[in-house]
Amino acid sequence: MAVKSLARSGLITFDKYSSMLAGNAAFDPSSDWLLEEQVLTSAAASVTFSNLSQYASEYQHLQLRMVTLSNGDSWFRLQINGSTSGYYSHRLIGEGGSVTSAAYGSTVTGMQLFGLTGTSTIPGRAIMDFVDPFESSKNKVVRCLSGGPNTVGLISGLWANTSAIGSITINSPDVSFIAGSRFSLYGVK
Amino acid sequence: MPTPKYTALATLTLTGSDGSITFANIPQGYRDLVIVCNFQNSGSSSASRFQLNGDTGARYSGVWMNGNGSVTGSGSESGATAARIFGASLGPANTFSNLGILQLMDYSATDKQKAVLSRYGSAATDVQATSSRWESTAAVTSVTIFDVLGQTYQVGSTFSLYGVK
């Protein structure tokens, strides 16, 4: 029987550690995780994250962080599960000279997002939180902090539907996101 | 495979009053930066701004809105030498009533100007939201936050920097 002497294997260095980690990094059970990301390499009028049910068992909430370049100044909208109905929202928008408040509901085809458009070099930006997106006992609620070169906005939205969120789409009826735009989806445990 | 989102990069806790704080040599391996500010200031009339990479040129702009319980307001500026984050009247002097969070989006990207979203609140004064911009495509390597009305951040004030993957 061949015997390999570990004394000569090089596996033993006789290093001593004062910590049980033995030189390894501690495991950090983070509560927030980057799930997936889309960075555009060409223009797109619409960006979709789909098959989100895969995250339902591990994550309680979702956050979408967006930095967008666009080919025009317009408004964008959020659509959930491809639905074009059931959206309600309140928004508070600062435009430099005034603060405007508006409410939208029932007739809109998506949750309107303002302050998200920029230009080809000046980014729009938004952080959107989806609270309890996978709960089938609740209508879906969203909040958004957004800003662009000329606006800053706070938006609170509702999708009057208890279905779990399976897809999220950001699109515009008028303009497109262009290359360099980044959409990052995070899960919160 | 999911990646942990937040990495705590640094925290500054003031042991003496100071009119400015700086995070320097910021690593470039993240998508966004988040700075959480919990501070008290030496005077009730105070305004904080930030500069990136030590740039004191007229390359900052922004738009903001605020509400103080009785009125709302909005303003904008361009060509400023620093970007506004927290407006004037930042709460009573020497009380920990000021909380602000800055989000520096795509801070290391070199194909776009730098975009910042910030929110601020003081139960004693008002709530604010600001969209700011640094008109440079350079990656951000340092952030300086300072008071422009001659006030100082007091002992115990904390400023925490996080990287977002």
PDB file of N, CA and C in Angstrom, chain B residues 36-94:
ATOM      1  N   VAL B  36     -24.355  58.148   4.720  1.00  0.00           N
ATOM      2  CA  VAL B  36     -25.382  58.385   5.727  1.00  0.00           C
ATOM      3  C   VAL B  36     -24.833  59.366   6.742  1.00  0.00           C
ATOM      4  N   CYS B  37     -25.532  60.469   6.918  1.00  0.00           N
ATOM      5  CA  CYS B  37     -25.067  61.543   7.795  1.00  0.00           C
ATOM      6  C   CYS B  37     -26.053  61.728   8.943  1.00  0.00           C
ATOM      7  N   ASN B  38     -25.549  61.607  10.145  1.00  0.00           N
ATOM      8  CA  ASN B  38     -26.357  61.864  11.338  1.00  0.00           C
ATOM      9  C   ASN B  38     -25.568  62.869  12.163  1.00  0.00           C
ATOM     10  N   PHE B  39     -26.010  64.108  12.149  1.00  0.00           N
ATOM     11  CA  PHE B  39     -25.130  65.135  12.683  1.00  0.00           C
ATOM     12  C   PHE B  39     -25.899  66.214  13.426  1.00  0.00           C
ATOM     13  N   GLN B  40     -25.156  66.913  14.254  1.00  0.00           N
ATOM     14  CA  GLN B  40     -25.664  68.136  14.851  1.00  0.00           C
ATOM     15  C   GLN B  40     -24.747  69.272  14.402  1.00  0.00           C
ATOM     16  N   ASN B  41     -25.307  70.433  14.258  1.00  0.00           N
ATOM     17  CA  ASN B  41     -24.515  71.558  13.794  1.00  0.00           C
ATOM     18  C   ASN B  41     -24.522  72.656  14.851  1.00  0.00           C
ATOM     19  N   SER B  42     -23.558  73.529  14.721  1.00  0.00           N
ATOM     20  CA  SER B  42     -23.329  74.521  15.773  1.00  0.00           C
ATOM     21  C   SER B  42     -24.296  75.686  15.726  1.00  0.00           C
ATOM     22  N   GLY B  43     -25.021  75.823  14.607  1.00  0.00           N
ATOM     23  CA  GLY B  43     -25.957  76.930  14.504  1.00  0.00           C
ATOM     24  C   GLY B  43     -27.209  76.501  13.791  1.00  0.00           C
ATOM     25  N   SER B  44     -28.312  77.153  14.070  1.00  0.00           N
ATOM     26  CA  SER B  44     -29.571  76.736  13.448  1.00  0.00           C
ATOM     27  C   SER B  44     -29.665  77.176  11.997  1.00  0.00           C
ATOM     28  N   SER B  45     -28.870  78.153  11.622  1.00  0.00           N
ATOM     29  CA  SER B  45     -28.869  78.555  10.216  1.00  0.00           C
ATOM     30  C   SER B  45     -27.630  77.975   9.570  1.00  0.00           C
ATOM     31  N   SER B  46     -27.815  76.925   8.830  1.00  0.00           N
ATOM     32  CA  SER B  46     -26.675  76.185   8.323  1.00  0.00           C
ATOM     33  C   SER B  46     -27.061  75.539   7.005  1.00  0.00           C
ATOM     34  N   ALA B  47     -26.093  75.306   6.161  1.00  0.00           N
ATOM     35  CA  ALA B  47     -26.375  74.678   4.868  1.00  0.00           C
ATOM     36  C   ALA B  47     -25.182  73.838   4.481  1.00  0.00           C
ATOM     37  N   SER B  48     -25.417  72.583   4.150  1.00  0.00           N
ATOM     38  CA  SER B  48     -24.339  71.694   3.750  1.00  0.00           C
ATOM     39  C   SER B  48     -24.311  71.498   2.248  1.00  0.00           C
ATOM     40  N   ARG B  49     -23.118  71.421   1.715  1.00  0.00           N
ATOM     41  CA  ARG B  49     -22.897  71.134   0.304  1.00  0.00           C
ATOM     42  C   ARG B  49     -21.801  70.092   0.187  1.00  0.00           C
ATOM     43  N   PHE B  50     -21.639  69.572  -1.049  1.00  0.00           N
ATOM     44  CA  PHE B  50     -20.552  68.628  -1.263  1.00  0.00           C
ATOM     45  C   PHE B  50     -19.771  68.996  -2.517  1.00  0.00           C
ATOM     46  N   GLN B  51     -18.517  68.544  -2.520  1.00  0.00           N
ATOM     47  CA  GLN B  51     -17.669  68.649  -3.690  1.00  0.00           C
ATOM     48  C   GLN B  51     -17.073  67.274  -3.955  1.00  0.00           C
ATOM     49  N   LEU B  52     -16.824  66.981  -5.215  1.00  0.00           N
ATOM     50  CA  LEU B  52     -16.263  65.690  -5.596  1.00  0.00           C
ATOM     51  C   LEU B  52     -14.855  65.900  -6.139  1.00  0.00           C
ATOM     52  N   ASN B  53     -13.983  64.991  -5.742  1.00  0.00           N
ATOM     53  CA  ASN B  53     -12.591  65.010  -6.214  1.00  0.00           C
ATOM     54  C   ASN B  53     -11.912  66.359  -5.956  1.00  0.00           C
ATOM     55  N   GLY B  54     -12.374  67.067  -4.945  1.00  0.00           N
ATOM     56  CA  GLY B  54     -11.747  68.340  -4.616  1.00  0.00           C
ATOM     57  C   GLY B  54     -11.994  69.422  -5.650  1.00  0.00           C
ATOM     58  N   ASP B  55     -12.951  69.198  -6.539  1.00  0.00           N
ATOM     59  CA  ASP B  55     -13.224  70.162  -7.605  1.00  0.00           C
ATOM     60  C   ASP B  55     -13.964  71.369  -7.046  1.00  0.00           C
ATOM     61  N   THR B  56     -13.347  72.527  -7.092  1.00  0.00           N
ATOM     62  CA  THR B  56     -13.974  73.766  -6.609  1.00  0.00           C
ATOM     63  C   THR B  56     -14.458  74.622  -7.768  1.00  0.00           C
ATOM     64  N   GLY B  57     -14.455  74.066  -8.965  1.00  0.00           N
ATOM     65  CA  GLY B  57     -14.920  74.812 -10.127  1.00  0.00           C
ATOM     66  C   GLY B  57     -16.431  74.921 -10.178  1.00  0.00           C
ATOM     67  N   ALA B  58     -16.913  75.746 -11.074  1.00  0.00           N
ATOM     68  CA  ALA B  58     -18.357  76.007 -11.203  1.00  0.00           C
ATOM     69  C   ALA B  58     -19.006  74.922 -12.046  1.00  0.00           C
ATOM     70  N   ARG B  59     -19.022  73.707 -11.490  1.00  0.00           N
ATOM     71  CA  ARG B  59     -19.487  72.556 -12.258  1.00  0.00           C
ATOM     72  C   ARG B  59     -20.569  71.749 -11.532  1.00  0.00           C
ATOM     73  N   TYR B  60     -21.262  72.417 -10.628  1.00  0.00           N
ATOM     74  CA  TYR B  60     -22.297  71.698  -9.891  1.00  0.00           C
ATOM     75  C   TYR B  60     -23.655  72.336 -10.144  1.00  0.00           C
ATOM     76  N   SER B  61     -24.659  71.508 -10.246  1.00  0.00           N
ATOM     77  CA  SER B  61     -26.018  72.007 -10.404  1.00  0.00           C
ATOM     78  C   SER B  61     -26.970  71.105  -9.641  1.00  0.00           C
ATOM     79  N   GLY B  62     -28.190  71.588  -9.484  1.00  0.00           N
ATOM     80  CA  GLY B  62     -29.145  70.773  -8.746  1.00  0.00           C
ATOM     81  C   GLY B  62     -30.523  71.392  -8.711  1.00  0.00           C
ATOM     82  N   VAL B  63     -31.480  70.564  -8.320  1.00  0.00           N
ATOM     83  CA  VAL B  63     -32.851  71.003  -8.108  1.00  0.00           C
ATOM     84  C   VAL B  63     -33.343  70.346  -6.829  1.00  0.00           C
ATOM     85  N   TRP B  64     -34.099  71.077  -6.043  1.00  0.00           N
ATOM     86  CA  TRP B  64     -34.520  70.546  -4.751  1.00  0.00           C
ATOM     87  C   TRP B  64     -35.945  70.956  -4.441  1.00  0.00           C
ATOM     88  N   MET B  65     -36.499  70.271  -3.474  1.00  0.00           N
ATOM     89  CA  MET B  65     -37.804  70.654  -2.958  1.00  0.00           C
ATOM     90  C   MET B  65     -37.820  70.378  -1.451  1.00  0.00           C
ATOM     91  N   ASN B  66     -38.633  71.144  -0.744  1.00  0.00           N
ATOM     92  CA  ASN B  66     -38.697  70.958   0.693  1.00  0.00           C
ATOM     93  C   ASN B  66     -40.058  71.368   1.226  1.00  0.00           C
ATOM     94  N   GLY B  67     -40.351  70.873   2.396  1.00  0.00           N
ATOM     95  CA  GLY B  67     -41.591  71.238   3.080  1.00  0.00           C
ATOM     96  C   GLY B  67     -41.296  71.384   4.549  1.00  0.00           C
ATOM     97  N   ASN B  68     -41.870  72.403   5.187  1.00  0.00           N
ATOM     98  CA  ASN B  68     -41.545  72.642   6.590  1.00  0.00           C
ATOM     99  C   ASN B  68     -42.758  72.587   7.498  1.00  0.00           C
ATOM    100  N   GLY B  69     -43.806  72.018   6.990  1.00  0.00           N
ATOM    101  CA  GLY B  69     -45.001  71.885   7.802  1.00  0.00           C
ATOM    102  C   GLY B  69     -46.062  72.917   7.490  1.00  0.00           C
ATOM    103  N   SER B  70     -45.628  73.995   6.863  1.00  0.00           N
ATOM    104  CA  SER B  70     -46.626  75.001   6.495  1.00  0.00           C
ATOM    105  C   SER B  70     -46.525  75.392   5.033  1.00  0.00           C
ATOM    106  N   VAL B  71     -45.325  75.368   4.496  1.00  0.00           N
ATOM    107  CA  VAL B  71     -45.156  75.721   3.088  1.00  0.00           C
ATOM    108  C   VAL B  71     -44.207  74.734   2.432  1.00  0.00           C
ATOM    109  N   THR B  72     -44.339  74.651   1.106  1.00  0.00           N
ATOM    110  CA  THR B  72     -43.394  73.858   0.309  1.00  0.00           C
ATOM    111  C   THR B  72     -42.584  74.813  -0.550  1.00  0.00           C
ATOM    112  N   GLY B  73     -41.443  74.347  -0.985  1.00  0.00           N
ATOM    113  CA  GLY B  73     -40.606  75.188  -1.817  1.00  0.00           C
ATOM    114  C   GLY B  73     -39.763  74.348  -2.752  1.00  0.00           C
ATOM    115  N   SER B  74     -39.290  74.945  -3.797  1.00  0.00           N
ATOM    116  CA  SER B  74     -38.398  74.275  -4.744  1.00  0.00           C
ATOM    117  C   SER B  74     -37.460  75.313  -5.315  1.00  0.00           C
ATOM    118  N   GLY B  75     -36.280  74.888  -5.620  1.00  0.00           N
ATOM    119  CA  GLY B  75     -35.309  75.789  -6.205  1.00  0.00           C
ATOM    120  C   GLY B  75     -34.355  75.020  -7.085  1.00  0.00           C
ATOM    121  N   SER B  76     -33.549  75.741  -7.837  1.00  0.00           N
ATOM    122  CA  SER B  76     -32.552  75.106  -8.691  1.00  0.00           C
ATOM    123  C   SER B  76     -31.370  76.036  -8.850  1.00  0.00           C
ATOM    124  N   GLU B  77     -30.277  75.481  -9.277  1.00  0.00           N
ATOM    125  CA  GLU B  77     -29.088  76.270  -9.541  1.00  0.00           C
ATOM    126  C   GLU B  77     -28.231  75.547 -10.554  1.00  0.00           C
ATOM    127  N   SER B  78     -27.372  76.287 -11.193  1.00  0.00           N
ATOM    128  CA  SER B  78     -26.390  75.711 -12.098  1.00  0.00           C
ATOM    129  C   SER B  78     -25.113  76.526 -12.002  1.00  0.00           C
ATOM    130  N   GLY B  79     -24.030  75.924 -12.370  1.00  0.00           N
ATOM    131  CA  GLY B  79     -22.762  76.625 -12.317  1.00  0.00           C
ATOM    132  C   GLY B  79     -22.313  76.975 -10.909  1.00  0.00           C
ATOM    133  N   ALA B  80     -22.713  76.162  -9.942  1.00  0.00           N
ATOM    134  CA  ALA B  80     -22.278  76.413  -8.562  1.00  0.00           C
ATOM    135  C   ALA B  80     -20.921  75.763  -8.310  1.00  0.00           C
ATOM    136  N   THR B  81     -20.223  76.213  -7.288  1.00  0.00           N
ATOM    137  CA  THR B  81     -18.894  75.667  -6.967  1.00  0.00           C
ATOM    138  C   THR B  81     -18.973  74.492  -5.998  1.00  0.00           C
ATOM    139  N   ALA B  82     -20.180  74.165  -5.584  1.00  0.00           N
ATOM    140  CA  ALA B  82     -20.428  72.988  -4.750  1.00  0.00           C
ATOM    141  C   ALA B  82     -21.903  72.656  -4.876  1.00  0.00           C
ATOM    142  N   ALA B  83     -22.256  71.405  -4.665  1.00  0.00           N
ATOM    143  CA  ALA B  83     -23.649  70.988  -4.835  1.00  0.00           C
ATOM    144  C   ALA B  83     -24.378  71.039  -3.504  1.00  0.00           C
ATOM    145  N   ARG B  84     -25.567  71.575  -3.569  1.00  0.00           N
ATOM    146  CA  ARG B  84     -26.398  71.642  -2.368  1.00  0.00           C
ATOM    147  C   ARG B  84     -26.921  70.264  -2.010  1.00  0.00           C
ATOM    148  N   ILE B  85     -26.882  69.931  -0.739  1.00  0.00           N
ATOM    149  CA  ILE B  85     -27.523  68.709  -0.281  1.00  0.00           C
ATOM    150  C   ILE B  85     -28.525  69.010   0.817  1.00  0.00           C
ATOM    151  N   PHE B  86     -28.099  69.678   1.842  1.00  0.00           N
ATOM    152  CA  PHE B  86     -29.022  69.990   2.926  1.00  0.00           C
ATOM    153  C   PHE B  86     -29.132  71.507   3.003  1.00  0.00           C
ATOM    154  N   GLY B  87     -30.327  72.006   2.943  1.00  0.00           N
ATOM    155  CA  GLY B  87     -30.519  73.447   2.893  1.00  0.00           C
ATOM    156  C   GLY B  87     -30.339  74.125   4.213  1.00  0.00           C
ATOM    157  N   ALA B  88     -30.692  75.375   4.225  1.00  0.00           N
ATOM    158  CA  ALA B  88     -30.476  76.193   5.407  1.00  0.00           C
ATOM    159  C   ALA B  88     -31.419  75.806   6.531  1.00  0.00           C
ATOM    160  N   SER B  89     -31.131  76.308   7.702  1.00  0.00           N
ATOM    161  CA  SER B  89     -31.927  76.040   8.906  1.00  0.00           C
ATOM    162  C   SER B  89     -31.991  74.572   9.212  1.00  0.00           C
ATOM    163  N   LEU B  90     -30.850  73.989   9.431  1.00  0.00           N
ATOM    164  CA  LEU B  90     -30.761  72.547   9.625  1.00  0.00           C
ATOM    165  C   LEU B  90     -31.019  72.133  11.064  1.00  0.00           C
ATOM    166  N   GLY B  91     -32.046  72.572  11.651  1.00  0.00           N
ATOM    167  CA  GLY B  91     -32.384  72.092  12.983  1.00  0.00           C
ATOM    168  C   GLY B  91     -31.724  72.894  14.074  1.00  0.00           C
ATOM    169  N   PRO B  92     -32.196  72.749  15.286  1.00  0.00           N
ATOM    170  CA  PRO B  92     -31.622  73.510  16.403  1.00  0.00           C
ATOM    171  C   PRO B  92     -30.160  73.182  16.604  1.00  0.00           C
ATOM    172  N   ALA B  93     -29.427  74.171  17.022  1.00  0.00           N
ATOM    173  CA  ALA B  93     -28.009  73.966  17.251  1.00  0.00           C
ATOM    174  C   ALA B  93     -27.786  72.945  18.341  1.00  0.00           C
ATOM    175  N   ASN B  94     -26.754  72.154  18.162  1.00  0.00           N
ATOM    176  CA  ASN B  94     -26.299  71.212  19.177  1.00  0.00           C
ATOM    177  C   ASN B  94     -27.344  70.185  19.590  1.00  0.00           C
TER     178      ASN B  94
END
